[in-house]
Each structure stands twice: as structure tokens, then as C-alpha cells.
Coordinates of N, CA, C and O in Angstrom, one line a residue:
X1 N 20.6 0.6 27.0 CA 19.3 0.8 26.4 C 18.8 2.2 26.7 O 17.9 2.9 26.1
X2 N 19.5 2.4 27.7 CA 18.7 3.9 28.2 C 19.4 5.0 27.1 O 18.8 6.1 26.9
X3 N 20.5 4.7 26.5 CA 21.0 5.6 25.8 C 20.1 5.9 24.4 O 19.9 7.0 23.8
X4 N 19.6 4.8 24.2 CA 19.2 4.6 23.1 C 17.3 5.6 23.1 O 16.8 6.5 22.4
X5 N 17.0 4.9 24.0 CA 15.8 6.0 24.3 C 15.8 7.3 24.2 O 15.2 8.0 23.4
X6 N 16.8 7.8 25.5 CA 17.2 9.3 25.2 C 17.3 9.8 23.9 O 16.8 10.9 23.6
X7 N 17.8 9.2 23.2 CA 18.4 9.4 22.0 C 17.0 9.9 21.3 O 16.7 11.0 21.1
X8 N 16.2 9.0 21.1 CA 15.2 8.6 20.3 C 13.9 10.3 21.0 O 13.3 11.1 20.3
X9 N 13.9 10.1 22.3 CA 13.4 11.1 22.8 C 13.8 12.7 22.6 O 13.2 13.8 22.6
X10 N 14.7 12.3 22.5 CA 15.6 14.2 22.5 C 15.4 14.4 20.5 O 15.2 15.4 20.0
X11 N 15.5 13.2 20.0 CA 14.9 13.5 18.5 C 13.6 13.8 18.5 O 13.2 14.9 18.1
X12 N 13.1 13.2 18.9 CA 11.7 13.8 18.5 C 11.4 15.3 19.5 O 10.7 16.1 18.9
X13 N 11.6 15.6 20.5 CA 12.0 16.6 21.4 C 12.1 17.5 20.0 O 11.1 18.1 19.6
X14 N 13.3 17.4 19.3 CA 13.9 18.3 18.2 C 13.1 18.9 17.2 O 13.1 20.0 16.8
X15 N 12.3 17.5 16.8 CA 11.1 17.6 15.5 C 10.4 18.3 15.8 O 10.1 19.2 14.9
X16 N 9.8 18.4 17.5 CA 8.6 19.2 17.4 C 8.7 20.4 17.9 O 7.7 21.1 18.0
X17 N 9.9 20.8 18.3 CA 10.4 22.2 18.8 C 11.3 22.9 17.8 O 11.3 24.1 18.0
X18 N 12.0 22.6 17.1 CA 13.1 23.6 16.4 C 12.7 23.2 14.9 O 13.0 24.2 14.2
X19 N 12.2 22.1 14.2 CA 11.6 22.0 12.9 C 10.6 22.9 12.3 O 9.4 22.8 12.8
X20 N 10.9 23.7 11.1 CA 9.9 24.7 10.7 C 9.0 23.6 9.4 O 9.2 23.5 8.2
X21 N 8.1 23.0 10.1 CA 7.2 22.4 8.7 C 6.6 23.3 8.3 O 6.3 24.3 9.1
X22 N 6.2 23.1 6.9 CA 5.4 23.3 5.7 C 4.0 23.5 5.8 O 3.3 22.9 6.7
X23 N 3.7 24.1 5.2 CA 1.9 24.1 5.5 C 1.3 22.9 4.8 O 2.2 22.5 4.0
X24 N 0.1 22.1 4.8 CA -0.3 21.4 3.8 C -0.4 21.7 2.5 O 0.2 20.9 1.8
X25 N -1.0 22.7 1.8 CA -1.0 23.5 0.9 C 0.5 23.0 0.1 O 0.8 22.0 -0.6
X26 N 1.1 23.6 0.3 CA 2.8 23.7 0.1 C 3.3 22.4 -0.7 O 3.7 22.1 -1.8
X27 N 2.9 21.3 1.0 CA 3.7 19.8 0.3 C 2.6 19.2 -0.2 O 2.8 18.0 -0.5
X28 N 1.5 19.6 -0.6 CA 0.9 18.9 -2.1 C 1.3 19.6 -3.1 O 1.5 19.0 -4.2
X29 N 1.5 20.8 -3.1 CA 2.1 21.1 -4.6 C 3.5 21.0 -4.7 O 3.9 21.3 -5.8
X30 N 4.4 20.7 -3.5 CA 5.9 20.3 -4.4 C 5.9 18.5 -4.3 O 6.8 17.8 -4.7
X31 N 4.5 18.0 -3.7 CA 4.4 16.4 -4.2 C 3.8 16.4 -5.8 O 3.9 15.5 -6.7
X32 N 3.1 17.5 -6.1 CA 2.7 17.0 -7.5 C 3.9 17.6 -8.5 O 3.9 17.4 -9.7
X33 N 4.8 18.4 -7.7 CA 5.8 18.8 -8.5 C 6.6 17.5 -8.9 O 6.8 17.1 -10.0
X34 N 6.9 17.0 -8.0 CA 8.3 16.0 -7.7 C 7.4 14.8 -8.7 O 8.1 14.1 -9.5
X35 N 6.0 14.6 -8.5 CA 5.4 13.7 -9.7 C 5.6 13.6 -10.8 O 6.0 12.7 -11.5
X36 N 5.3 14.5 -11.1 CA 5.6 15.1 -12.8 C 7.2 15.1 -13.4 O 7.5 14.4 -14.3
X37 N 8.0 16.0 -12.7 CA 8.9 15.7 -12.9 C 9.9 14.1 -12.7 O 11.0 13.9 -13.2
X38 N 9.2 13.4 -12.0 CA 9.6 11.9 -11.8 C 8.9 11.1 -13.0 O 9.5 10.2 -13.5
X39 N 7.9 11.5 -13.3 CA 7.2 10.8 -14.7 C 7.9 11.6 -16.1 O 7.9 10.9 -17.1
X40 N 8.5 13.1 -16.0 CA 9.0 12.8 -16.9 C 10.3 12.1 -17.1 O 10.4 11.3 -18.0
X41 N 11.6 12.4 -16.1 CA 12.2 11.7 -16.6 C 12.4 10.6 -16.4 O 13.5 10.1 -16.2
X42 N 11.3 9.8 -16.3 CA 11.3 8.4 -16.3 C 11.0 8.2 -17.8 O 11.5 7.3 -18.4
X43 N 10.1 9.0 -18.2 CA 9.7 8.8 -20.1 C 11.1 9.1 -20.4 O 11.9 8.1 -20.7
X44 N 11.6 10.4 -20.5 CA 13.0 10.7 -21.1 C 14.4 9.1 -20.9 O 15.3 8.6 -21.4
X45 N 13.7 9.1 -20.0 CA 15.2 7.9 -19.8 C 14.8 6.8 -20.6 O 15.7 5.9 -20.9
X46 N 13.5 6.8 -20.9 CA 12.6 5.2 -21.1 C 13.1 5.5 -22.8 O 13.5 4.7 -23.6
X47 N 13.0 6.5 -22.9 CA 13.0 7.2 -25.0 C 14.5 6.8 -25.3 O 14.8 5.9 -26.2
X48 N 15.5 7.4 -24.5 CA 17.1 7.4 -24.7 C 17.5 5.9 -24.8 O 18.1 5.4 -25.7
X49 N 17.0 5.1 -23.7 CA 17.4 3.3 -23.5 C 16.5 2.9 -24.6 O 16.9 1.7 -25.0
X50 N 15.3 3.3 -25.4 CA 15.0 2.6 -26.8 C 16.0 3.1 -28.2 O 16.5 2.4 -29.1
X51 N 16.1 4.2 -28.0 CA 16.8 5.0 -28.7 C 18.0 4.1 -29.3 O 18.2 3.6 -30.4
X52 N 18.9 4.0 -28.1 CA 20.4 3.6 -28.2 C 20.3 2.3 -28.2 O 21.4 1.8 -28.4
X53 N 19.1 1.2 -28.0 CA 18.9 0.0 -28.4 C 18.5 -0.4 -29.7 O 18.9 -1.4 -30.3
X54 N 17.8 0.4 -30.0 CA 17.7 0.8 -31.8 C 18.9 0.6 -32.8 O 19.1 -0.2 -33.8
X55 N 19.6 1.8 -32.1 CA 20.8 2.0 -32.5 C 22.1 1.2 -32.4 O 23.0 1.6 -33.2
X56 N 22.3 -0.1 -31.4 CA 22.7 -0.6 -31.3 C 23.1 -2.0 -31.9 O 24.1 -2.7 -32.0
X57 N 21.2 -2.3 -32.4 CA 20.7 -3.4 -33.3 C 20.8 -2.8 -34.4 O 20.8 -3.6 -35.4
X58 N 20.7 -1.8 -34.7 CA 21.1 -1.9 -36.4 C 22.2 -1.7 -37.0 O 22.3 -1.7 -38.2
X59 N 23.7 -1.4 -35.9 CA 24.4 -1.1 -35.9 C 25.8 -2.9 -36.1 O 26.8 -3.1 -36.8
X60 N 24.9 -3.6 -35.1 CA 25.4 -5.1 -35.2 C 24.5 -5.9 -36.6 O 24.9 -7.0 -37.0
X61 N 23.2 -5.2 -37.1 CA 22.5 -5.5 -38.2 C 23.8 -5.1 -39.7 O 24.0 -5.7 -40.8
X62 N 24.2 -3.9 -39.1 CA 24.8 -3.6 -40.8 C 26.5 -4.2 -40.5 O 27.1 -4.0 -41.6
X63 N 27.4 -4.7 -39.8 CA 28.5 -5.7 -39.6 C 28.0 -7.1 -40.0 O 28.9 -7.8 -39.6
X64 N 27.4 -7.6 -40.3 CA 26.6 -9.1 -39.5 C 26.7 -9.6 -41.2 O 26.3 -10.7 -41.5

């Protein structure tokens, strides 16, 4: 168990001495970055999977 402590100790030891964090400033604007870009291609992917569902029913519509 003691290993496991140390362990856990000397990690955080690490975080707060050798980690260069970000100013606040900073990680709100690459969180509203990573937003945007996660909403779009969530639309883009949402368009392509209607798309090729479209395309797939009218495709079993004109065989049928």
C-alpha cells in the first residue's frame, strides 16, 4: 500500500512543480474552440449519415 501512495504523492509532487499550466484566459478560449469545432462535426457527421441513408433507401426503392 505504501507503494501505491508514494506513487500517488510523487504524481502530484510532479503536477505542481514541473507542469507549465495555461493561464485561465487561454483554456476558455481553446474550450470554446474544441466546442465549436465538436458541434460542428457533429452536424457534419449528422448530414453525411442522413445523406447516405437517403441514398440508400432510394437506392433499395428503385431494385424493389
Amino acid at each position: 500500500m505504501s507503494k501505491v501512495f508514494n506513487y500517488f504523492s510523487e504524481s502530484f509532487e510532479e503536477l505542481k512543480s514541473n507542469v507549465t499550466w495555461p493561464e485561465w484566459a487561454e483554456v476558455q478560449k481553446y474550450t470554446i474552440i474544441v466546442a465549436v469545432f465538436s458541434v460542428v462535426f457533429a452536424l457534419a457527421t449528422w448530414g453525411v449519415d442522413v445523406f447516405f441513408a437517403k441514398a440508400i433507401a432510394g437506392f433499395f426503392n428503385l431494385i424493389k
